[in-house]
PDB file of C-alpha atoms in Angstrom:
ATOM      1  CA  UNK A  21     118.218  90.843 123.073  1.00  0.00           C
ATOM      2  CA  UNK A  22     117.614  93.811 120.673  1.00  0.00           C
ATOM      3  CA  UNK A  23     117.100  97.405 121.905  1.00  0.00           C
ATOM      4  CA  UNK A  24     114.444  99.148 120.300  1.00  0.00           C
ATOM      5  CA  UNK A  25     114.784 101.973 118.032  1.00  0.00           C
ATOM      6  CA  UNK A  26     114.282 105.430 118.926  1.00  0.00           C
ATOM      7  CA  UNK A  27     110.812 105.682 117.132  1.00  0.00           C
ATOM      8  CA  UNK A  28     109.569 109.733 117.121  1.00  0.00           C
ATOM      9  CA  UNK A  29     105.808 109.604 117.958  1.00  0.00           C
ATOM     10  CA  UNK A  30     103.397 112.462 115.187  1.00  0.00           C
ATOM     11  CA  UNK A  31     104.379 114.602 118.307  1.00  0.00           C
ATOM     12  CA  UNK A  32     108.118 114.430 118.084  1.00  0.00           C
ATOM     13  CA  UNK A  33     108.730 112.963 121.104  1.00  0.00           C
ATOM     14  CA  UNK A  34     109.671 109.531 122.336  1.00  0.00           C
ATOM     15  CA  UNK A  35     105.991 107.449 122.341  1.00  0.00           C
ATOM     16  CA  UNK A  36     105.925 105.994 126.058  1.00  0.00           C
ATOM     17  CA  UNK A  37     107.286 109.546 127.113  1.00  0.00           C
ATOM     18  CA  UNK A  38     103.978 111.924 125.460  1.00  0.00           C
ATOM     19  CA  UNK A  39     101.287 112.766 127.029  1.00  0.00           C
ATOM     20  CA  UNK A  40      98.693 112.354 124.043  1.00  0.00           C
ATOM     21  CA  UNK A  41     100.335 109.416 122.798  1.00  0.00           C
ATOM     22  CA  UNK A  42     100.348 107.858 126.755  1.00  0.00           C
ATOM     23  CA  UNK A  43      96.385 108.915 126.807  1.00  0.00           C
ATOM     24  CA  UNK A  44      95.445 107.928 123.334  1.00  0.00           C
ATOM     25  CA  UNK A  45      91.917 108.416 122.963  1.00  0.00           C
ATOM     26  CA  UNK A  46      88.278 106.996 122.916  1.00  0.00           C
ATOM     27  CA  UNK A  47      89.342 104.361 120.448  1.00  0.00           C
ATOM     28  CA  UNK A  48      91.915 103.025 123.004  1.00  0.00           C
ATOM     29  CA  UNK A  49      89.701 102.709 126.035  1.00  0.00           C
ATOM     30  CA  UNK A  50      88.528  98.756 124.962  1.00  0.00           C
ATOM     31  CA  UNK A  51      92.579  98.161 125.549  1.00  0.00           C
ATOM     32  CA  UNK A  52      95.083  98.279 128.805  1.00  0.00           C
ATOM     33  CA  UNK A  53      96.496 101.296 129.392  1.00  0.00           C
ATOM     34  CA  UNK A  54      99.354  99.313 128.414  1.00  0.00           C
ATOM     35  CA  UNK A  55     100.311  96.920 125.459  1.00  0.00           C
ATOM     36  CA  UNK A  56     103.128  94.588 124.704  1.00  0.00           C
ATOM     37  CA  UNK A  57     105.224  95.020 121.605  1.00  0.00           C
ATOM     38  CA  UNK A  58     108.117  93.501 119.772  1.00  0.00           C
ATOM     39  CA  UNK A  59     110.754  95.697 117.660  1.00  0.00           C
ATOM     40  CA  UNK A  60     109.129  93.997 114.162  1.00  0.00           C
ATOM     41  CA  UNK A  61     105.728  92.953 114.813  1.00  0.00           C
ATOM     42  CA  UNK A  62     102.659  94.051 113.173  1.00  0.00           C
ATOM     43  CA  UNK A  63     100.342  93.757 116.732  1.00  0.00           C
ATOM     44  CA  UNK A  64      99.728  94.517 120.220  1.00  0.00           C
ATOM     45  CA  UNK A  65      99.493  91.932 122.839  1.00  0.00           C
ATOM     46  CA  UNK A  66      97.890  91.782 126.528  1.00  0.00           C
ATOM     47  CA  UNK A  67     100.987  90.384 127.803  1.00  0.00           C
ATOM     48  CA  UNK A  68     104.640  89.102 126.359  1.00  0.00           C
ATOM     49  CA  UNK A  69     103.681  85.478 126.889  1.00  0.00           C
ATOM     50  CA  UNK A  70     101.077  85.372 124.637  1.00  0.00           C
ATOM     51  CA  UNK A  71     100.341  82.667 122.268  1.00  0.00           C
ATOM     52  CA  UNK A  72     100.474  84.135 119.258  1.00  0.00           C
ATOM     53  CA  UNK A  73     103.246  85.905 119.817  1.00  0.00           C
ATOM     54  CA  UNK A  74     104.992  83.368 120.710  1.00  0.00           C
ATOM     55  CA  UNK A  75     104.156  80.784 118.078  1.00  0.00           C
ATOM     56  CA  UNK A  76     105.435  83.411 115.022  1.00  0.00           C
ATOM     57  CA  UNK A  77     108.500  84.269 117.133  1.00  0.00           C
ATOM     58  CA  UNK A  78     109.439  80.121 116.569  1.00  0.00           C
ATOM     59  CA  UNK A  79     108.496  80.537 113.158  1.00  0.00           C
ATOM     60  CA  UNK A  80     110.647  83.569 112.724  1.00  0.00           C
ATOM     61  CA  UNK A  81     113.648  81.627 114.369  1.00  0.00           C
ATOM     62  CA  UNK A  82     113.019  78.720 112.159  1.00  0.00           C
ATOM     63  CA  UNK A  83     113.581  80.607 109.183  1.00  0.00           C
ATOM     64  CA  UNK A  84     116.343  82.319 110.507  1.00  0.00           C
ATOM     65  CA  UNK A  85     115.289  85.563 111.371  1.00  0.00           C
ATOM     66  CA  UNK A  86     115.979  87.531 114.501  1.00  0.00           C
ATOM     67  CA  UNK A  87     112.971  87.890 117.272  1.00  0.00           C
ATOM     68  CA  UNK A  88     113.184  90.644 119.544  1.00  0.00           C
ATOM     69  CA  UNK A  89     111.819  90.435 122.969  1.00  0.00           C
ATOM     70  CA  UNK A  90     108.074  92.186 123.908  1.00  0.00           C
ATOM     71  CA  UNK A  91     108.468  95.828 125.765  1.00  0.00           C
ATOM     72  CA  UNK A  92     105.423  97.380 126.657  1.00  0.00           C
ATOM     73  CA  UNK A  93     104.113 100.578 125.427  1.00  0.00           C
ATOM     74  CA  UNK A  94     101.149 102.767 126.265  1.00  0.00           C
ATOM     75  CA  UNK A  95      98.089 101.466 124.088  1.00  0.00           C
ATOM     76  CA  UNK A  96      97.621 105.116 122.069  1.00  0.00           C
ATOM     77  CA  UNK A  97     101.203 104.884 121.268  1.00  0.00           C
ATOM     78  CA  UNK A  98     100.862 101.179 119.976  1.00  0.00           C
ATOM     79  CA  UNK A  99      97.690 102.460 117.888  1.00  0.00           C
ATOM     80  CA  UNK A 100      98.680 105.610 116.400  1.00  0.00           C
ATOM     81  CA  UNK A 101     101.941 106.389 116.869  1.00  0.00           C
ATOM     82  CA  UNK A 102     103.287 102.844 116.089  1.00  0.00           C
ATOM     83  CA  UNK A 103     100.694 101.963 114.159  1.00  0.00           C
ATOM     84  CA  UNK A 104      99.887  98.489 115.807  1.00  0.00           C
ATOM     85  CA  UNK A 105      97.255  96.269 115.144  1.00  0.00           C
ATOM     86  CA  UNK A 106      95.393  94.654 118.001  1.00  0.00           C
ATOM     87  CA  UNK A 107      96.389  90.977 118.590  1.00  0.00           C
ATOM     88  CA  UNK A 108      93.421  88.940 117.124  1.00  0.00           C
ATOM     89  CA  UNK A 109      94.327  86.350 119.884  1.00  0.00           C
ATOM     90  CA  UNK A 110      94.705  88.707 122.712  1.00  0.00           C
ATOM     91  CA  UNK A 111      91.838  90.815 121.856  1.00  0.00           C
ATOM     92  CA  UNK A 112      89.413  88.839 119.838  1.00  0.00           C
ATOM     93  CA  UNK A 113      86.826  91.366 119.609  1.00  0.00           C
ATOM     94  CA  UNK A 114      89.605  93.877 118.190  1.00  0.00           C
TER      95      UNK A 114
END
């Protein structure tokens, strides 16, 4: 299993660890307080056994390429900081 990188959040501190970041803002009230996210991806899921996730991580494996496992992250970090899309599986109504 990969460790994540030390992303910096627009704050300069470490995303899960900032208080704006950790309280996002109006825009992040439709999501969970907080979101799973792997090392590479482009989205933001409800939880790390989602489907979608999971089918492009056995895509990713069959063309060779590492996966990384989900972590979760506070949903303002995933938006802005991270710069996360919402999972259109997970959150259909995005």
């Amino acid at each position: 299993m990969a460790v994540m990188t030390s992303v910096k959040c627009v704050h300069g501190r470490i995303p899960e660890r900032c208080t704006p970041c950790v309280r996002g803002g109006p825009e992040t009230a439709k999501y969970p307080a907080n979101v799973w996210i792997t090392e590479k991806g482009s989205a933001f899921h409800s939880h790390p056994r989602c489907d979608a996730l999971l089918k492009w991580q056995a895509i990713a494996r069959s063309q060779g390429m590492n996966t990384y496992e989900p972590r979760t992250v506070p949903s303002g970090a995933a938006l802005h900081t991270l710069k996360r899309n919402p999972c259109p599986a997970c959150f259909p109504d995005g």
